[in-house]
XYZ file of C-alpha atoms in Angstrom:
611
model
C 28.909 7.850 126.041
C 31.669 5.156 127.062
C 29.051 2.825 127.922
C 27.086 3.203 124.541
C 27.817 0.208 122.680
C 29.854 0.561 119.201
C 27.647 0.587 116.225
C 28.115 -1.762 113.598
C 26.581 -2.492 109.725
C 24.104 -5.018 109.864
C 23.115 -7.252 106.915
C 19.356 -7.069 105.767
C 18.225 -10.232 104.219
C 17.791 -10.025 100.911
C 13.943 -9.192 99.314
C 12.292 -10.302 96.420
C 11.796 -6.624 95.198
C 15.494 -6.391 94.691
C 15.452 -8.280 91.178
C 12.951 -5.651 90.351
C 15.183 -2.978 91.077
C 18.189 -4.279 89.208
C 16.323 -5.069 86.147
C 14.435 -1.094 86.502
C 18.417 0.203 86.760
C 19.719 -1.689 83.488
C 16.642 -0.735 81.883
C 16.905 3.050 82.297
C 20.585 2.879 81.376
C 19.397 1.377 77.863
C 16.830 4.140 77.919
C 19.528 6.773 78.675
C 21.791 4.963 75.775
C 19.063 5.440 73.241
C 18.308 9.100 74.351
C 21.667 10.317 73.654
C 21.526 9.323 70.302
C 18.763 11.066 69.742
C 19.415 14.568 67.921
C 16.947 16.848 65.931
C 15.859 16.175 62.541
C 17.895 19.106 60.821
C 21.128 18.177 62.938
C 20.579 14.517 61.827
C 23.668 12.305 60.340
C 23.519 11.012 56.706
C 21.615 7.614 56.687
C 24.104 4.314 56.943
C 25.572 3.011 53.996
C 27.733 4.480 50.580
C 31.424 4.273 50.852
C 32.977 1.482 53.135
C 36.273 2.315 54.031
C 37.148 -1.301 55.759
C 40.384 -2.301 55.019
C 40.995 -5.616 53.626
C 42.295 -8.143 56.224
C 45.785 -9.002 56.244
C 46.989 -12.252 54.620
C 49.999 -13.612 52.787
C 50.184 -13.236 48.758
C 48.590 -16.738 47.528
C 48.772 -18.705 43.883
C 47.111 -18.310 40.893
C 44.739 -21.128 39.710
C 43.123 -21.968 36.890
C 39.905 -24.113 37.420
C 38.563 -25.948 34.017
C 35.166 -27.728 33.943
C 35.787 -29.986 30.906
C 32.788 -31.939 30.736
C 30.124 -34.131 32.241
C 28.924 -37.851 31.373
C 25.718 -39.787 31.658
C 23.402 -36.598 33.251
C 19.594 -37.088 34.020
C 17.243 -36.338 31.007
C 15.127 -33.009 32.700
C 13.496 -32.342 29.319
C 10.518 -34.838 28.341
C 10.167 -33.261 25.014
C 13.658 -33.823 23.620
C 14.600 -36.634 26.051
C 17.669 -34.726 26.758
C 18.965 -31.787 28.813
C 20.505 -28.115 28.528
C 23.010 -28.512 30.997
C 25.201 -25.870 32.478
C 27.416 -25.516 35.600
C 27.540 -22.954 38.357
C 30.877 -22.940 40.212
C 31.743 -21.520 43.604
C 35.110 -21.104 45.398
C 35.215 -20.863 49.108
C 38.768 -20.076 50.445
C 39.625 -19.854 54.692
C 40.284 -15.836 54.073
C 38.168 -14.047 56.153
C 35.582 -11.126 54.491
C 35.556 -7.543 54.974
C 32.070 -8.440 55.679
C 30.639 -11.564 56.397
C 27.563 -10.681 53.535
C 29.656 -10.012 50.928
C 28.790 -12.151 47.672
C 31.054 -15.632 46.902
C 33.140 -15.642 44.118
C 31.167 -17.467 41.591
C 31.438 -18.750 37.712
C 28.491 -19.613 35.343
C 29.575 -21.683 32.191
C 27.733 -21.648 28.909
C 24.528 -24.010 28.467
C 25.014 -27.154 26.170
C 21.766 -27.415 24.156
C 20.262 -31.487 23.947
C 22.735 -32.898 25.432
C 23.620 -35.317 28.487
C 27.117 -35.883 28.117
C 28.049 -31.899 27.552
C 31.562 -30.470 26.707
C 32.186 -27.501 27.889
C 35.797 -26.712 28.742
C 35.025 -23.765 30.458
C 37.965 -22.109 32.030
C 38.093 -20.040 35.085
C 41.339 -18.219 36.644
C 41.142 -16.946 39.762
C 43.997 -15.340 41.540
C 45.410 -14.946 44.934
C 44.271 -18.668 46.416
C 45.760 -18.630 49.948
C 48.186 -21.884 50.750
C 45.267 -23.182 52.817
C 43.777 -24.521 49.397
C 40.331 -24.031 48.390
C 37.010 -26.099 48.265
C 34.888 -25.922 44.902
C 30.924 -26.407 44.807
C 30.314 -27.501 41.902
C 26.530 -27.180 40.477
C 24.815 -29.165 37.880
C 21.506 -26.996 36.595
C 19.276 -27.832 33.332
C 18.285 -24.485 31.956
C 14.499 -24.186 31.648
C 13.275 -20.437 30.968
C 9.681 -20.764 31.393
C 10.196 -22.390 35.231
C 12.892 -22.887 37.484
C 16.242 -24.701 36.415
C 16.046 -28.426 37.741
C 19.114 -29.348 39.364
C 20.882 -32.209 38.415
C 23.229 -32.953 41.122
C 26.316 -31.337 43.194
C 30.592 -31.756 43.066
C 32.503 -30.960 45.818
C 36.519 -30.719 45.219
C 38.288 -29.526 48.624
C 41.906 -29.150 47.826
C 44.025 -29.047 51.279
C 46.828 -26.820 50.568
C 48.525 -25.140 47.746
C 52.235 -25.259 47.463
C 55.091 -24.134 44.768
C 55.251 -28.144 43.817
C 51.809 -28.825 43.625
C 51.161 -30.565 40.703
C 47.853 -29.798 40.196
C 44.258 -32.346 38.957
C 44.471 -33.433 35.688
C 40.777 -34.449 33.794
C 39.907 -35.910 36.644
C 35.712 -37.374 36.850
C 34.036 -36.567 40.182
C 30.938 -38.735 40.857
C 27.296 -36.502 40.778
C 25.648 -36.083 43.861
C 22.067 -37.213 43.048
C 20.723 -36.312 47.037
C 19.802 -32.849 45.735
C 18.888 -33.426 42.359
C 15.819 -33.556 40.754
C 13.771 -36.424 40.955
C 11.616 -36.576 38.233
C 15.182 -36.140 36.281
C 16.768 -38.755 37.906
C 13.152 -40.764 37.285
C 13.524 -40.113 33.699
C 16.758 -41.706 33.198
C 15.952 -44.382 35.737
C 13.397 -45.518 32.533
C 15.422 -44.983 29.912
C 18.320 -47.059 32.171
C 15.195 -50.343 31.999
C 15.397 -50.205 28.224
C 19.213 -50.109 27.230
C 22.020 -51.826 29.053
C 24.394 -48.958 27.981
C 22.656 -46.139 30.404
C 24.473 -45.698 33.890
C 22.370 -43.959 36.497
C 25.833 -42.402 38.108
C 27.017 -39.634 35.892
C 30.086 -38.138 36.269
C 32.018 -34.053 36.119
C 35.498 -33.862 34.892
C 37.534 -30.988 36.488
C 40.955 -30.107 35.577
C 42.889 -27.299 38.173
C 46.870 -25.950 37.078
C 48.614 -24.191 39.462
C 49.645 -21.109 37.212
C 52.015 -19.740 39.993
C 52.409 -16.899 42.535
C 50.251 -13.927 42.306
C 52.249 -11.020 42.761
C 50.174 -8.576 44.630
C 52.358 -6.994 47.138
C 52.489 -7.162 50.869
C 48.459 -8.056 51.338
C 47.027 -11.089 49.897
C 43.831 -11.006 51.557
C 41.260 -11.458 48.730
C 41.140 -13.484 45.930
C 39.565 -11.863 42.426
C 38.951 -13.357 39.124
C 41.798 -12.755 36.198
C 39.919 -13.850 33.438
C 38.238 -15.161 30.939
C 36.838 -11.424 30.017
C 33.331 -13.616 29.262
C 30.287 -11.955 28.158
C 26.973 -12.680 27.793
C 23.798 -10.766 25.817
C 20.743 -11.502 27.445
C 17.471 -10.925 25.470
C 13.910 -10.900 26.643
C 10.984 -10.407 24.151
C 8.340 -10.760 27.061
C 10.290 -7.222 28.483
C 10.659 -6.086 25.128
C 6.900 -6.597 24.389
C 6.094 -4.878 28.165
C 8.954 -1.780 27.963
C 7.796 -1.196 23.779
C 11.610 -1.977 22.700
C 12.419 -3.031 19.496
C 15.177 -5.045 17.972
C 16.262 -4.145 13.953
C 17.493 -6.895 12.105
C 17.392 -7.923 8.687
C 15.668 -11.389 7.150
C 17.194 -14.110 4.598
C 16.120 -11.925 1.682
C 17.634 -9.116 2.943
C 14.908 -7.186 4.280
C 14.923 -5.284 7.355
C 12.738 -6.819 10.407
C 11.807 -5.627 13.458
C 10.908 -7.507 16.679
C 10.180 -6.871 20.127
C 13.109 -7.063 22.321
C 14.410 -6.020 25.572
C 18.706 -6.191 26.106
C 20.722 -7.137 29.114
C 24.410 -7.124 29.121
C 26.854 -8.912 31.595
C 31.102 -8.618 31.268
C 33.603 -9.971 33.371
C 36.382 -7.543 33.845
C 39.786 -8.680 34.455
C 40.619 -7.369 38.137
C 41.545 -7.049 40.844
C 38.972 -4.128 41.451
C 40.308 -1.570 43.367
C 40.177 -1.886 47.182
C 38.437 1.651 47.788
C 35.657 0.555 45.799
C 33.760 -0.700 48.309
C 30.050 0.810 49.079
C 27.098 -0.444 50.872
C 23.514 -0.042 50.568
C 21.989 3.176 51.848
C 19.530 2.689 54.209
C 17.709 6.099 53.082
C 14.181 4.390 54.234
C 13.066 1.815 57.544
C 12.214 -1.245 55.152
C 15.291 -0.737 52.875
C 17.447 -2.660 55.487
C 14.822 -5.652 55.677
C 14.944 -5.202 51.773
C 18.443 -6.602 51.334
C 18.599 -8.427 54.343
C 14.990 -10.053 53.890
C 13.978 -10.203 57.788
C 11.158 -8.834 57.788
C 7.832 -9.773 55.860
C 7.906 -6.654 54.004
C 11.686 -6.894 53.398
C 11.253 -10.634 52.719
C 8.386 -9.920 49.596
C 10.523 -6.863 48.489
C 14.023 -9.043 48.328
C 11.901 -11.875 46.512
C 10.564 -9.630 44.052
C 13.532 -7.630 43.102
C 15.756 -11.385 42.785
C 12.857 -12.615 40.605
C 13.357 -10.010 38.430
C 17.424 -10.084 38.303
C 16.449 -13.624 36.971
C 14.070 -12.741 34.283
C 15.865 -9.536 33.075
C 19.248 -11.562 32.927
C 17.319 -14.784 31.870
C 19.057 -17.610 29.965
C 17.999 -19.468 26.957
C 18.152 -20.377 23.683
C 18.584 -17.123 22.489
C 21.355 -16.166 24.801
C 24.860 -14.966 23.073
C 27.919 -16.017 24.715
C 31.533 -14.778 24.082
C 35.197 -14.252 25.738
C 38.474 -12.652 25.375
C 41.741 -13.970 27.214
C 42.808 -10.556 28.213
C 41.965 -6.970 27.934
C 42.113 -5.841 24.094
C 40.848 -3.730 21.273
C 38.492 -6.572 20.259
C 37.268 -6.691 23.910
C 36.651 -2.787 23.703
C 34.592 -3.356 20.240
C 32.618 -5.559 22.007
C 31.544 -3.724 24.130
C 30.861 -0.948 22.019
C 28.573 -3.657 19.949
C 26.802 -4.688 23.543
C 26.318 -0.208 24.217
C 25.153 0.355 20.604
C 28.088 2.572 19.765
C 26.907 5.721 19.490
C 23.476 5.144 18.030
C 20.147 5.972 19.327
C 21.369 8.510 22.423
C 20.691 5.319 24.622
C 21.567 5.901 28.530
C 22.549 2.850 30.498
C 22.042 1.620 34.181
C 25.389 -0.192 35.697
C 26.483 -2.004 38.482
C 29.853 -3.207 38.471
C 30.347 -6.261 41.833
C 32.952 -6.922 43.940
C 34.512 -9.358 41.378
C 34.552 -7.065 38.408
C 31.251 -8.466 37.246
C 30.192 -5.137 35.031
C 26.086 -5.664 34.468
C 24.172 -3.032 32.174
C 20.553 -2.299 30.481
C 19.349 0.641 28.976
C 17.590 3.185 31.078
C 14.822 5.397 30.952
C 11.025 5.866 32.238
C 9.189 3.546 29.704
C 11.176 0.550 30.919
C 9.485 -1.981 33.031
C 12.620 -1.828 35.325
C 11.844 1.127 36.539
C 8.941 0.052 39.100
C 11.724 -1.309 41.633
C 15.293 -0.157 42.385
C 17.213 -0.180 39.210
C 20.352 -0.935 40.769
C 19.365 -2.932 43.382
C 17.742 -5.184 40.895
C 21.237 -5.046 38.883
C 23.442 -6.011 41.902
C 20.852 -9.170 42.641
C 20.296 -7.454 46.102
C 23.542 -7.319 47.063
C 24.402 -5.990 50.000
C 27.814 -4.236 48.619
C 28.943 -3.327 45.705
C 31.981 -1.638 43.739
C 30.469 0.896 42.303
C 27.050 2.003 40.292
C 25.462 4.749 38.413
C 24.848 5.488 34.634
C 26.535 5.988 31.430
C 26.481 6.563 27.726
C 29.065 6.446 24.634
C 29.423 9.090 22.403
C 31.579 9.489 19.334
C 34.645 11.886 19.278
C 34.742 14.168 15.935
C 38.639 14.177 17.162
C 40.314 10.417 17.669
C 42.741 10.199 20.404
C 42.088 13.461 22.457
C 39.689 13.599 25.622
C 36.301 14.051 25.872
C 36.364 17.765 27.419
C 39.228 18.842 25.664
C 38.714 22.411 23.778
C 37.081 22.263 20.373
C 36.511 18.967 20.583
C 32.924 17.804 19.313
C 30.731 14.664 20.044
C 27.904 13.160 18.263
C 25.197 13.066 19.946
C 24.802 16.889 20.031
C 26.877 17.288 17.180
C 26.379 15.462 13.628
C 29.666 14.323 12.765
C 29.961 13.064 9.451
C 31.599 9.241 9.210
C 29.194 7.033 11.323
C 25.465 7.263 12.755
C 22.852 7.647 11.872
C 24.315 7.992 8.243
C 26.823 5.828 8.287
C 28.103 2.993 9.767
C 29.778 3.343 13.090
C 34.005 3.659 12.929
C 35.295 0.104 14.528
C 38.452 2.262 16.533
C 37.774 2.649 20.197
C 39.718 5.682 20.280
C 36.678 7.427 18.017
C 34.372 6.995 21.966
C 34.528 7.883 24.572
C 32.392 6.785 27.674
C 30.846 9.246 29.850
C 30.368 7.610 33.296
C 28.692 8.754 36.391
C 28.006 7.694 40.399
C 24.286 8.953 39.890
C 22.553 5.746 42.007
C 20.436 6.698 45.019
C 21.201 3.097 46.122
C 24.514 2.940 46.623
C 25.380 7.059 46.570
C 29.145 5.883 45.342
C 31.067 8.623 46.521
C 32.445 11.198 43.870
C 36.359 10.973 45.398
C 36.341 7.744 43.970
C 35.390 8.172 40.192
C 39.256 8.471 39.337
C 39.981 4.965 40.233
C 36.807 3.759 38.338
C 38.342 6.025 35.307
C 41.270 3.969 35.545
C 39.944 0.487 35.788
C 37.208 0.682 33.359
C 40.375 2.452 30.923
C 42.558 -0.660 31.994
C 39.624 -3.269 30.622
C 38.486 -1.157 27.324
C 41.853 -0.419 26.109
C 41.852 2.483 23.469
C 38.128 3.929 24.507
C 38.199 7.569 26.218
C 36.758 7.596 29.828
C 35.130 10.685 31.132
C 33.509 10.854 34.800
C 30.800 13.049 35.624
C 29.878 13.777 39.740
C 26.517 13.577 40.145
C 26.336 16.530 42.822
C 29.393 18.675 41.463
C 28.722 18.292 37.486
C 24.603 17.846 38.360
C 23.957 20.646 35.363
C 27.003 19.395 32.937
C 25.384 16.016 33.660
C 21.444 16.724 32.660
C 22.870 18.813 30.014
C 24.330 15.557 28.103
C 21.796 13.254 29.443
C 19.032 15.790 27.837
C 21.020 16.049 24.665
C 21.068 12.035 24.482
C 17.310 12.095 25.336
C 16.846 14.156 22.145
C 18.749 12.411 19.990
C 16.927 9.313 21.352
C 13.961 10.979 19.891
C 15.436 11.445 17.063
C 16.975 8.347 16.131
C 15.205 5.854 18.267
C 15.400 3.378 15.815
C 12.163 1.997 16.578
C 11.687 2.481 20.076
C 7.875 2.394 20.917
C 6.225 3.885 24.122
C 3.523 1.421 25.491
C 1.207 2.566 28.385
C 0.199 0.316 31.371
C -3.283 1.081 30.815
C -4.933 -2.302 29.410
C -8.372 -0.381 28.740
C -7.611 2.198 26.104
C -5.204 3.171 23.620
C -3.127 6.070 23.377
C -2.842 8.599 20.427
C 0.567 6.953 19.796
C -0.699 3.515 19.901
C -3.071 4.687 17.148
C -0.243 6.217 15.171
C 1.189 2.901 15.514
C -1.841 0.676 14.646
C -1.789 2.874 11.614
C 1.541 2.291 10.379
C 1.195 -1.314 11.114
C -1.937 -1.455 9.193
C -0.092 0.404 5.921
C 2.982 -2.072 6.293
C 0.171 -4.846 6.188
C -1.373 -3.165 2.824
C -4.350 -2.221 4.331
C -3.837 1.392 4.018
C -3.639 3.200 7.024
C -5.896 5.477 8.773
C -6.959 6.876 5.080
C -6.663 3.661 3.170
C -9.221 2.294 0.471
C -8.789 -1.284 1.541
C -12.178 -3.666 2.150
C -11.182 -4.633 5.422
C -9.245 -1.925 6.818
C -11.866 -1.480 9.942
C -12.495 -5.140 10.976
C -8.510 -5.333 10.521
C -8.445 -2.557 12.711
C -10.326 -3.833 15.260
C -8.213 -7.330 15.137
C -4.992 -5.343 15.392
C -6.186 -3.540 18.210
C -6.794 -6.352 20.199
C -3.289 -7.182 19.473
C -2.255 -3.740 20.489
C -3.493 -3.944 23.929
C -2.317 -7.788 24.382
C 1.175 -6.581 23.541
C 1.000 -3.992 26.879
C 0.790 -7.340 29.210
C 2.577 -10.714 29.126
C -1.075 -11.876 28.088
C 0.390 -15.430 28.495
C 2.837 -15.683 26.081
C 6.208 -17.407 26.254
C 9.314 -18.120 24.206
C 9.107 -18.952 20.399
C 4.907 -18.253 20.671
C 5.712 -14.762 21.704
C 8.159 -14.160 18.766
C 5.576 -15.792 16.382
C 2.704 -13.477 17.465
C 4.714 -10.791 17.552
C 5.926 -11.154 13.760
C 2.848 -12.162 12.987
C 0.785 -9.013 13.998
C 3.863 -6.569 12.701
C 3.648 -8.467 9.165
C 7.612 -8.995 9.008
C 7.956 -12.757 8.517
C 10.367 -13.429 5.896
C 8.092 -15.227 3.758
C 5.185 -17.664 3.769
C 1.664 -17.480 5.341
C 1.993 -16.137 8.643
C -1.527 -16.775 10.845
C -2.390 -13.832 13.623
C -4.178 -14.662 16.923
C -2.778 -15.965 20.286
C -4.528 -18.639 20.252
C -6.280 -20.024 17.366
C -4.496 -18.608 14.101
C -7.418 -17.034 13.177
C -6.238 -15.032 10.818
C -3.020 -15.176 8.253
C -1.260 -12.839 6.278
C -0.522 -14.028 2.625
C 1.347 -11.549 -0.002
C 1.105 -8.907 2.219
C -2.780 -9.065 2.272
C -4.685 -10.178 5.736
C -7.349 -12.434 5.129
C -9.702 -15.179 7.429
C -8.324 -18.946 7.887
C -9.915 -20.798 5.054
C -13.611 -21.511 6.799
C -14.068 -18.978 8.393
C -15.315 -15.177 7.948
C -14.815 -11.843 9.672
C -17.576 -10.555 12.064
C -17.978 -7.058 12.553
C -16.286 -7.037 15.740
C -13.512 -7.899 13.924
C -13.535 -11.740 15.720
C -13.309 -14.633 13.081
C -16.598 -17.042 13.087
C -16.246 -20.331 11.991
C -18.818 -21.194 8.801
């Protein structure tokens, strides 16, 4: 054994099989990772999403600013017909703070559209609080409002602002040139003609911005978001293409003082004055595979879904002519009366769909199974597909028979449910706040806002309605308290539904309710109804119909057209000949009496032939 040699370790050379080996070890190891997480399906965690309980990153307190977009100069003519354009302005503030999450929304600020005009004034204001030193940089965006397309953009403003500093004296009225690289051409092609036949027409217009440094905002030890402080604006969006699709109706009254009815759908926005508070914070629920790709819009399904459901965020809160605008400084009564106004007080036992955004933006329509809305994600639609959210669910107003005590107190009485005497559907409704209260939920399947949380919403939304009761209702631990109102407004809705219609999808027969209702608009035409003596009570029926069914589809129509036809067919115009017919006029309505355009006669499938 003394003369065996030592052994020693010898080096193999390396093979080519060994790469194959290393890659085979990783790739188990990833296929161990993913079988740990596997569990069974009833010991399965919640799906992702609901309540984010990220902190908000730590930053100094910054400054209060107040942005003002006074007005513009020399703009682009987008509209052919009026040689002119409906200008408006779409603001956005980007600030070095970093995001609890890099998706969450920018802070952004819509002003008002100027009708027929290229030199608008707006003087829009915008305060937004909490600026960090690093200053801010503002993208400014020109748009010309078009309804029936896409707004044409007219050009871009950038202001970058360095740094913000207790001495900073701020930009005073100060014109920025228009970026034309982005705008629209044919715009910009327009006023390039005009510009060959007058001397006085520049091709560079101009946006004056003013910005005041309003001071310090005092927020404590953590100033790492910025929010905006007001104006409380407001905006009442309404639709009669939804209006004519969902079966809504609007009641208003004509120049002679006659009550009129139109088609109508209603979409509310209101800027709250925040900050929101910081546990409000909840994420999508990913309660499905493509719902991820649906707000993220990776995948081809997700990509069609997100498209869809932004499409129609933009119709549903669509701008135009008919858009009402309003603001309040601050938080007040009058603000709270608004907002009443916007909810319909207590009439109709209407039910709302909310979402209220990061910024305080609080967005609402009415609710319910014969809305078009309903098809897609109600609150996903509301948010704009945003990935988070404050908070969202439902809610309703209802009028207190005592003033000033809560909701749920003992022996206290509402209306709906009760009839109170002093307001609907009798009376006019009371103009205190403190006569409603609002009964507000976290009933969204989207979202799932989590229940712990409804006492800070109480508080904020009491902060912003000052004098209005605020009751919250879990939708898990006051689920029967809950349907119990909801059903009571449901039958007071059918009740008092102050016109509210019920339209099928079904373009190839009517309904026994469409009936009912092509009888009573055939007796408010003077036709008679379903037992009238009138000569052409069937070939009217037939024409109305026609009409019936058009009105259950767009069917085409747009804008004033649509609010022609739909007078038109309902016999309300507020006096004058009114013609009937999509297309042609074929037939008119004179003193309350339908009869054929003069040359023409009424065939018996109640069509109009030309003699």
């Amino acid at each position: 054994m003394e003369n065996e040699k030592e052994a020693h370790p010898v080096h193999r050379k390396d093979h080519r099989t060994d790469a194959f080996a290393t890659k085979f070890v990783d790739k188990t190891a990833s296929w161990q990772q993913k079988a740990t997480k596997h569990v069974p399906k009833d010991e399965k965690a919640p799906p992702a999403g609901g309540v984010d309980d990220t902190p908000i990153p730590d930053a100094p307190p910054g400054y209060t600013v107040k942005i003002t977009i006074n007005r513009a100069q020399s703009l682009p003519i987008a509209d052919i017909n009026s040689f002119s354009s409906d200008p408006y302005v779409l603001a956005q503030l980007n600030v070095d703070l970093p995001p609890r999450h890099k998706q969450d929304p920018h802070m952004r600020y819509r002003t008002p559209t100027i009708r027929k005009s290229t030199d608008p004034v707006w003087n829009s204001e915008w305060i937004i609080a909490n600026v960090p030193s690093t200053g801010f940089k503002l993208k400014a965006r020109i748009y010309d409002e078009d309804p029936n397309d896409y707004d044409d953009r007219l050009g871009n403003v950038h202001l970058h602002v360095d740094s913000l500093h207790d001495n900073w004296l701020g930009i005073k009225e100060q014109p920025y040139k228009i970026k034309k690289r982005m705008g629209s051409k044919r715009a910009y092609l327009m006023r390039g003609c005009a510009a060959m036949f007058s001397s006085g027409i520049e091709m560079s217009g101009k946006l004056v911005i003013s910005v005041e440094l309003l001071g310090r905002t005092d927020v404590g030890s953590n100033g790492g978001r910025v929010w905006t402080v007001g104006p409380c604006a407001w905006s009442r969006h309404l639709s009669p293409m939804i209006g004519r699709i969902a079966g809504t109706k609007e009641q208003g009254e004509g120049k002679n003082g006659a009550k009129t009815e139109s088609y109508n759908f209603q979409a509310n926005q209101f800027q709250l004055a925040g900050p929101v508070p910081p546990p409000l914070y909840h994420r999508y629920v990913e309660f499905k595979p493509f719902i991820a790709g649906m707000f993220t819009a990776k995948s081809l399904r997700g990509y069609i879904l997100n498209r869809a459901l932004r499409h129609q965020h933009s119709r549903v809160y669509n701008y135009d002519r008919y858009t009402i605008y309003g603001s309040f400084p601050s938080p007040s009564k009058d603000m709270s009366l608004q907002f009443l106004k916007l909810a319909n007080y207590d009439r109709g036992g209407r039910i709302f769909t909310y979402v209220l955004t990061l910024d305080g933006l609080f967005r609402f329509t009415e609710t319910g199974k014969e809305f078009g809305i309903d098809l897609l994600s109600k609150h996903t639609m509301h948010s704009d597909v945003n990935i988070y959210v404050a908070f969202s669910g439902e809610f309703f107003v209802r009028r207190l028979k005592i003033p000033h005590r809560e909701p749920f107190e003992s022996g206290q009485e509402t209306h709906p449910a009760a009839d109170i005497e002093g307001g609907p559907p009798s009376g006019d409704p009371p103009s205190d706040p403190a006569c409603y209260a609002l009964y507000i939920d976290n009933d969204s399947g989207t979202y799932r806002p989590s229940a712990k949380l409804l006492p800070l919403l109480k508080e904020f939304m009491q902060k912003n309605f000052p004098g209005l009761k605020v009751a919250t209702l879990d939708c898990c631990a006051d689920k029967e308290k809950m349907e119990k109102l909801k059903g009571e407004q449901r039958e007071r809705k059918k009740a008092e539904g102050e016109g509210m219609v019920y339209m099928q999808d079904d373009q190839s027969s009517l309904s026994s309710s469409d009936e009912e209702e092509l009888d009573e608009r055939m007796r408010e035409d003077g036709e008679g109804g379903a037992g009238g003596e009138g000569a052409m009570k069937e070939k009217t029926r037939v024409k109305l119909k026609r009409e019936i069914k058009d009105s259950k589809v767009l069917g085409g129509l747009h804008g004033n057209r649509e609010r022609e036809d739909t007078q038109a067919v309902e016999g309300r115009s507020e006096g004058g000949d009114v013609e009937i017919g999509h297309s042609s006029g074929e037939l008119r309505q004179k003193n309350g009496v339908l009869e054929p355009k003069e040359g023409g006669v009424i065939g018996d499938d109640g069509k109009v032939d030309r003699k």
